[in-house]
Amino acid sequence: FPLVHARLTREIVGAGSLLYTWSGQDKTLKPALLMGHMDVVPVDANTENHWTYPPFAGRIADGYVWGRGTMDDKVNVLGILEAAEYLLAHGFNPRRTLYFAFGHDEESGGSQGASQIAALLRRRNIQLEYILDEGGNILDGIIPDAPAPVALIGIAEKGYVSLELTVQMPGGHASTPPDHTAIGILSSAVARLEDSPFPARLSEPIRQMFAYIGPEMPWPKQFVLANLWLFGPLVERQLAQSPLTNAAIRTTQAATVFHAGVKENVLPAQAMAIVNLRILPGDTIRGVIDHTRRVIANNHVNVSLLEIRVEPSAISDAASPSFQRLHRTIKEVVPEVLVAPSLLVAATDSRHYALLSKNIFRFLPITITRVDARRFHGIDERISVRDYERCVRFFVQLMRNSDS
């Protein structure tokens, strides 16, 4: 990106994050911040042979770019840079200063990347008009009965915490086992958690989503969504039928790691599991810990917190000029979609910037079907060439519109 690196200021922050500054002509306008992250999650070695193309080859084939990071989140980084390069080549000189922030450790919490960039901007006394990070996408066939694909802008995101469950036992020879081994006790604790999900609830971002898309729904769903005070439990039951929509209405919990045992004839002295929780706005870390201990109800199971812990974010204002600018940009680039605010069920680097702006949004215009949703952190991650082009056009239009 020769024009970007000739015209914009580039700073390396922390161990490898990047902050670009594109100075605007009007210093009375608050700057805007566009975000992405350069790091990716690893690929399970046991699944490499299940990929259509090698996960780190970056193969362009069948109308797609294939590989780890294509969806999450190199598309943001390269899409923003491609857009800036295009605008510079066509003589664009922004009125509003634009910042591009690319973290290098989002997948491990962002403490050395986004957190340090945010701290740097705070030290410079910078307040931002709006922040846009990865997050919501264009959902196709996921929201029941929606008459068109729905572009969801995350106006809030769920909190994040992982709990470590450990059981200590004397161990010994497997020929004389106790009634319950460390593995048995821990397995029972995990099973109890899975059998006792957190209650469903329509949070404010989800209610706002239905307020936007409800009038576009067929009858009688239009009537149902207009009267959530009466039909809320019915809507919750329908959303709970799919993991994709269930995650939007409750704090979720998932056992993701399990370690125990060293040999088939030795009783394990310790068993350990990690449960990852994504916390619905209105719930708290303290509350999910209390729920976990209450459900397990076994003093042999110790519950402790891992390092990364984040409360649910604040809710950004969908009536703000910044949201309306983003809404207009999406419709200009993808006119056929419905656009609505919503809740992001994952966590992003944007949480580190909470003190810099009250307008924090999460969106990228790639199309997600039910099958595509499994590609995030999964097998055959890919983005269509058409969607990548759309992302570049989206950032071009957003940078132009940010001058207003």
XYZ file of C-alpha atoms in Angstrom:
404
model
C 0.000 0.000 0.000
C 2.503 2.628 -1.175
C 0.202 5.658 -1.033
C -1.005 4.766 2.465
C 2.547 4.517 3.737
C 3.585 7.700 1.961
C 0.669 9.847 3.159
C -0.448 8.426 6.517
C 1.495 8.353 9.779
C 2.256 4.787 10.895
C 3.169 3.856 14.469
C 4.063 0.461 15.909
C 2.434 0.079 19.317
C 3.354 -2.631 21.800
C 4.905 -5.766 20.376
C 3.389 -5.494 16.922
C 0.122 -3.557 16.666
C -0.253 -0.759 14.128
C -1.844 2.686 14.382
C -2.283 4.745 11.206
C -3.306 8.417 11.289
C -4.876 10.061 8.238
C -4.992 13.723 9.236
C -8.173 15.563 8.312
C -8.557 19.158 7.184
C -11.112 20.170 9.845
C -9.626 19.840 13.338
C -12.962 20.765 14.924
C -14.406 17.401 13.856
C -13.831 14.509 16.217
C -11.787 11.739 14.566
C -13.187 8.317 13.664
C -11.473 4.985 14.328
C -11.692 1.927 12.042
C -10.397 -1.308 13.528
C -9.262 -4.818 12.701
C -6.865 -7.407 14.058
C -4.018 -9.235 12.359
C -3.714 -12.331 14.553
C -5.700 -15.546 14.075
C -6.619 -18.585 16.125
C -4.590 -21.754 15.520
C -5.739 -24.717 13.461
C -6.246 -27.997 15.287
C -3.667 -30.347 13.744
C -6.236 -33.154 13.868
C -8.482 -31.239 11.457
C -5.972 -30.044 8.860
C -6.777 -32.874 6.460
C -10.465 -31.893 6.600
C -9.808 -28.503 4.966
C -10.604 -28.200 1.258
C -7.351 -26.257 0.812
C -4.427 -25.964 3.257
C -5.477 -23.584 6.060
C -2.532 -21.211 5.677
C -2.106 -21.312 1.901
C -4.383 -18.365 1.185
C -5.681 -20.205 -1.865
C -7.988 -18.313 -4.237
C -10.271 -20.892 -5.820
C -13.940 -21.541 -6.615
C -14.784 -17.865 -6.122
C -13.371 -17.738 -2.571
C -10.241 -16.861 -0.658
C -9.604 -19.867 1.617
C -7.662 -19.921 4.857
C -7.473 -19.144 8.527
C -8.080 -15.443 9.113
C -9.993 -14.713 5.918
C -13.194 -14.031 7.897
C -11.601 -13.299 11.255
C -10.151 -10.783 10.738
C -7.677 -10.027 7.973
C -10.581 -8.915 5.794
C -11.025 -5.839 8.020
C -7.328 -4.965 7.962
C -6.865 -5.382 4.205
C -10.291 -3.979 3.344
C -9.542 -0.739 5.207
C -6.088 -0.418 3.636
C -7.383 -1.185 0.132
C -10.086 1.461 0.567
C -7.605 4.077 1.776
C -5.208 3.277 -1.080
C -8.058 3.669 -3.587
C -9.215 6.981 -2.118
C -5.685 8.384 -2.050
C -5.202 7.405 -5.693
C -8.387 9.317 -6.546
C -7.412 12.486 -4.688
C -9.571 12.099 -1.589
C -8.465 14.302 1.316
C -10.665 13.741 4.388
C -12.124 16.591 6.417
C -12.331 14.341 9.482
C -9.174 12.687 10.796
C -9.313 8.911 10.426
C -7.439 6.424 12.588
C -6.831 2.791 11.579
C -5.991 0.513 14.508
C -4.830 -3.051 13.847
C -4.207 -5.209 16.896
C -1.851 -8.180 16.983
C -3.317 -10.142 19.941
C -7.107 -9.846 19.797
C -7.605 -13.603 19.988
C -5.743 -13.681 23.320
C -7.454 -10.655 24.837
C -5.809 -7.600 23.267
C -3.867 -6.587 26.372
C -0.657 -5.901 24.426
C -2.312 -4.494 21.313
C -5.673 -2.711 21.342
C -5.361 -1.926 25.031
C -2.061 -0.118 24.470
C -3.333 1.750 21.396
C -6.347 2.945 23.411
C -4.063 4.042 26.249
C -1.896 5.970 23.763
C -4.926 7.804 22.364
C -6.140 8.612 25.889
C -2.749 10.101 26.755
C -3.150 12.327 23.692
C -6.597 13.428 24.983
C -8.340 12.162 21.847
C -12.089 11.629 21.862
C -13.614 9.830 18.890
C -16.826 10.507 16.990
C -17.322 6.800 16.426
C -15.481 3.464 16.417
C -16.142 0.595 14.013
C -14.785 -2.899 14.585
C -15.523 -6.382 13.278
C -18.719 -7.995 14.499
C -22.150 -8.109 12.937
C -22.540 -9.407 9.395
C -25.223 -9.843 6.742
C -27.272 -12.840 7.871
C -28.919 -14.828 5.099
C -31.462 -17.469 6.108
C -30.657 -17.255 9.819
C -33.371 -14.932 11.175
C -36.648 -16.871 10.782
C -39.100 -15.419 8.221
C -36.953 -12.382 7.400
C -37.954 -11.320 3.867
C -34.373 -10.334 2.947
C -30.851 -10.754 4.304
C -30.366 -8.714 7.477
C -27.286 -6.582 8.143
C -26.832 -6.519 11.906
C -24.822 -3.709 13.486
C -23.603 -4.649 16.932
C -24.467 -1.810 19.332
C -23.277 -3.904 22.279
C -21.335 -7.080 22.878
C -21.550 -9.810 25.456
C -19.102 -10.086 28.310
C -16.445 -12.780 28.499
C -15.037 -14.965 31.226
C -13.525 -18.434 31.452
C -13.761 -20.520 34.594
C -11.350 -23.291 35.533
C -12.941 -26.246 37.308
C -10.516 -28.503 39.194
C -10.934 -31.633 41.284
C -8.129 -32.967 43.520
C -8.209 -36.630 44.637
C -5.687 -38.975 46.302
C -5.056 -40.959 43.119
C -3.785 -44.523 43.370
C -4.169 -47.828 41.565
C -7.084 -48.215 39.167
C -7.805 -51.710 40.547
C -9.220 -50.228 43.771
C -11.147 -47.134 42.682
C -13.341 -44.963 44.911
C -17.041 -44.571 44.130
C -16.265 -41.400 42.163
C -12.928 -40.575 40.539
C -11.690 -37.067 39.826
C -12.780 -37.527 36.218
C -16.221 -38.753 37.268
C -16.776 -35.842 39.667
C -15.652 -33.268 37.113
C -17.655 -34.861 34.297
C -20.747 -34.737 36.478
C -20.126 -31.056 37.229
C -19.864 -30.217 33.524
C -22.988 -32.238 32.757
C -24.921 -30.392 35.486
C -23.912 -27.081 33.963
C -25.037 -28.161 30.496
C -28.355 -29.333 31.935
C -28.904 -25.976 33.693
C -28.569 -23.194 31.097
C -28.938 -19.566 32.041
C -32.477 -18.201 31.592
C -33.454 -16.675 28.252
C -34.073 -12.941 28.082
C -34.639 -10.400 25.313
C -31.972 -7.792 26.048
C -32.301 -4.184 24.888
C -30.172 -4.625 21.712
C -32.315 -7.593 20.635
C -35.510 -5.667 21.312
C -34.164 -2.828 19.161
C -33.345 -5.316 16.411
C -36.942 -6.513 16.363
C -38.190 -2.913 16.370
C -36.227 -2.360 13.135
C -37.024 -5.584 11.291
C -40.475 -6.314 12.740
C -42.373 -4.017 10.346
C -40.755 -5.835 7.389
C -41.867 -9.289 8.576
C -44.871 -11.155 7.172
C -48.129 -11.226 9.112
C -48.616 -12.517 11.849
C -44.932 -12.316 12.894
C -45.116 -8.561 12.372
C -47.879 -8.448 15.003
C -45.936 -10.720 17.358
C -42.768 -8.609 17.227
C -44.757 -5.412 17.731
C -46.120 -6.846 20.985
C -43.163 -8.417 22.756
C -44.736 -7.510 26.102
C -47.163 -10.334 25.371
C -45.316 -12.623 22.966
C -41.791 -12.331 24.366
C -41.764 -15.897 25.813
C -42.932 -17.288 22.450
C -40.127 -15.455 20.614
C -37.578 -16.673 23.157
C -38.660 -20.288 22.657
C -38.313 -19.967 18.885
C -34.863 -18.350 19.115
C -33.709 -21.032 21.539
C -34.141 -23.723 18.865
C -30.843 -22.865 17.133
C -27.407 -22.339 18.711
C -26.928 -19.285 16.467
C -29.995 -17.459 17.774
C -29.997 -19.011 21.248
C -26.690 -17.246 21.938
C -28.438 -13.889 21.459
C -30.938 -14.411 24.283
C -28.953 -15.864 27.170
C -25.584 -16.067 28.835
C -23.990 -19.151 27.277
C -21.539 -21.631 28.750
C -19.354 -24.102 26.884
C -16.824 -26.609 28.214
C -13.876 -26.148 25.874
C -10.891 -27.861 27.563
C -10.628 -31.070 29.632
C -7.431 -32.589 31.076
C -7.091 -35.628 33.350
C -5.159 -38.833 33.697
C -1.688 -40.046 32.736
C -2.092 -43.834 32.291
C -4.919 -46.322 31.921
C -4.215 -48.103 35.233
C -3.572 -45.018 37.379
C -6.305 -43.051 39.137
C -5.889 -39.355 38.258
C -4.945 -37.123 41.159
C -6.375 -34.104 39.358
C -8.943 -33.347 36.686
C -9.339 -29.908 35.116
C -11.875 -28.381 32.758
C -12.330 -24.883 31.349
C -15.799 -23.469 30.790
C -16.074 -20.391 28.578
C -19.012 -18.066 29.257
C -20.356 -15.223 27.105
C -22.348 -12.886 29.324
C -25.619 -11.267 28.263
C -26.033 -7.532 29.016
C -27.731 -7.319 32.390
C -25.797 -10.285 33.783
C -22.420 -9.952 35.508
C -19.235 -11.946 36.025
C -20.037 -12.232 39.724
C -23.476 -13.551 38.873
C -22.242 -16.238 36.469
C -19.694 -17.464 39.032
C -22.422 -17.730 41.668
C -24.650 -19.577 39.181
C -21.836 -22.006 38.318
C -21.092 -22.856 41.944
C -24.764 -23.173 42.809
C -25.468 -25.561 39.921
C -22.377 -27.732 40.529
C -23.145 -27.893 44.261
C -20.081 -30.001 45.024
C -17.316 -28.883 47.392
C -14.847 -31.196 45.635
C -15.001 -28.931 42.562
C -12.992 -25.746 42.873
C -14.095 -22.855 40.612
C -11.562 -20.135 39.744
C -11.321 -17.363 37.138
C -8.832 -17.282 34.297
C -7.081 -14.025 33.462
C -9.280 -12.625 30.688
C -12.548 -11.319 32.100
C -14.770 -8.620 30.617
C -18.197 -7.415 31.698
C -20.829 -6.878 28.960
C -20.303 -3.618 27.083
C -22.375 -0.474 27.276
C -25.119 -0.104 24.650
C -24.433 2.451 21.919
C -27.210 4.746 20.724
C -28.930 3.563 17.542
C -30.494 7.025 17.212
C -27.103 8.756 17.041
C -25.832 10.449 13.855
C -22.937 7.960 13.813
C -25.291 4.968 13.710
C -27.414 6.632 11.022
C -24.270 7.301 8.958
C -23.328 3.636 9.184
C -26.904 2.577 8.366
C -26.909 4.831 5.268
C -23.516 3.529 4.115
C -24.673 -0.090 4.286
C -27.801 0.680 2.255
C -25.748 2.542 -0.342
C -23.425 -0.431 -0.817
C -25.930 -3.296 -0.291
C -29.369 -1.787 -1.008
C -31.220 -5.108 -0.897
C -30.608 -5.810 2.809
C -32.520 -4.859 5.927
C -30.357 -3.031 8.473
C -30.843 -3.264 12.227
C -28.985 -2.790 15.511
C -28.264 -5.953 17.444
C -26.152 -7.692 20.070
C -22.778 -9.196 19.168
C -22.441 -12.547 20.914
C -18.634 -12.629 20.600
C -16.005 -10.302 22.085
C -13.899 -7.804 20.115
C -10.984 -5.447 20.660
C -13.456 -2.540 20.640
C -14.057 -2.999 24.378
C -10.621 -1.515 25.081
C -11.762 1.803 23.569
C -14.860 2.279 25.764
C -13.485 5.503 27.315
C -12.803 7.092 23.924
C -16.307 7.163 22.434
C -19.917 6.426 23.291
C -20.532 5.400 19.670
C -18.945 1.947 19.304
C -20.297 -0.267 16.536
C -19.384 -3.697 15.203
C -20.090 -4.613 11.582
C -18.535 -6.019 8.410
C -20.590 -6.678 5.239
C -19.779 -10.325 4.607
C -22.679 -12.697 4.035
C -23.181 -15.437 6.616
C -25.422 -18.485 6.182
C -25.955 -21.190 8.795
C -23.152 -23.208 7.210
C -20.810 -20.198 7.054
C -21.308 -19.464 10.748
C -19.450 -22.678 11.586
C -16.400 -21.500 9.643
C -15.463 -18.857 12.251
C -12.621 -20.510 14.211
C -13.567 -23.695 12.357
C -12.755 -25.765 9.292
C -12.703 -24.220 5.793
C -12.748 -20.592 6.870
C -13.181 -18.573 3.690
C -14.552 -15.359 2.218
C -15.988 -14.974 -1.244
C -14.108 -12.719 -3.633
C -17.406 -10.881 -4.157
C -17.772 -10.232 -0.434
C -14.191 -9.020 -0.177
C -14.835 -6.541 -2.986
C -17.990 -5.439 -1.165
C -15.985 -4.864 2.036
C -13.543 -2.610 0.190
C -16.416 -0.641 -1.377
C -18.069 -0.367 2.045
C -14.969 1.158 3.649
C -14.522 3.527 0.688
C -18.074 4.772 1.097
C -17.863 4.975 4.903
C -14.692 7.091 4.744
C -16.396 9.429 2.285
C -19.542 9.616 4.395
C -17.519 10.292 7.547
C -16.782 13.773 6.233
C -20.392 14.785 6.899
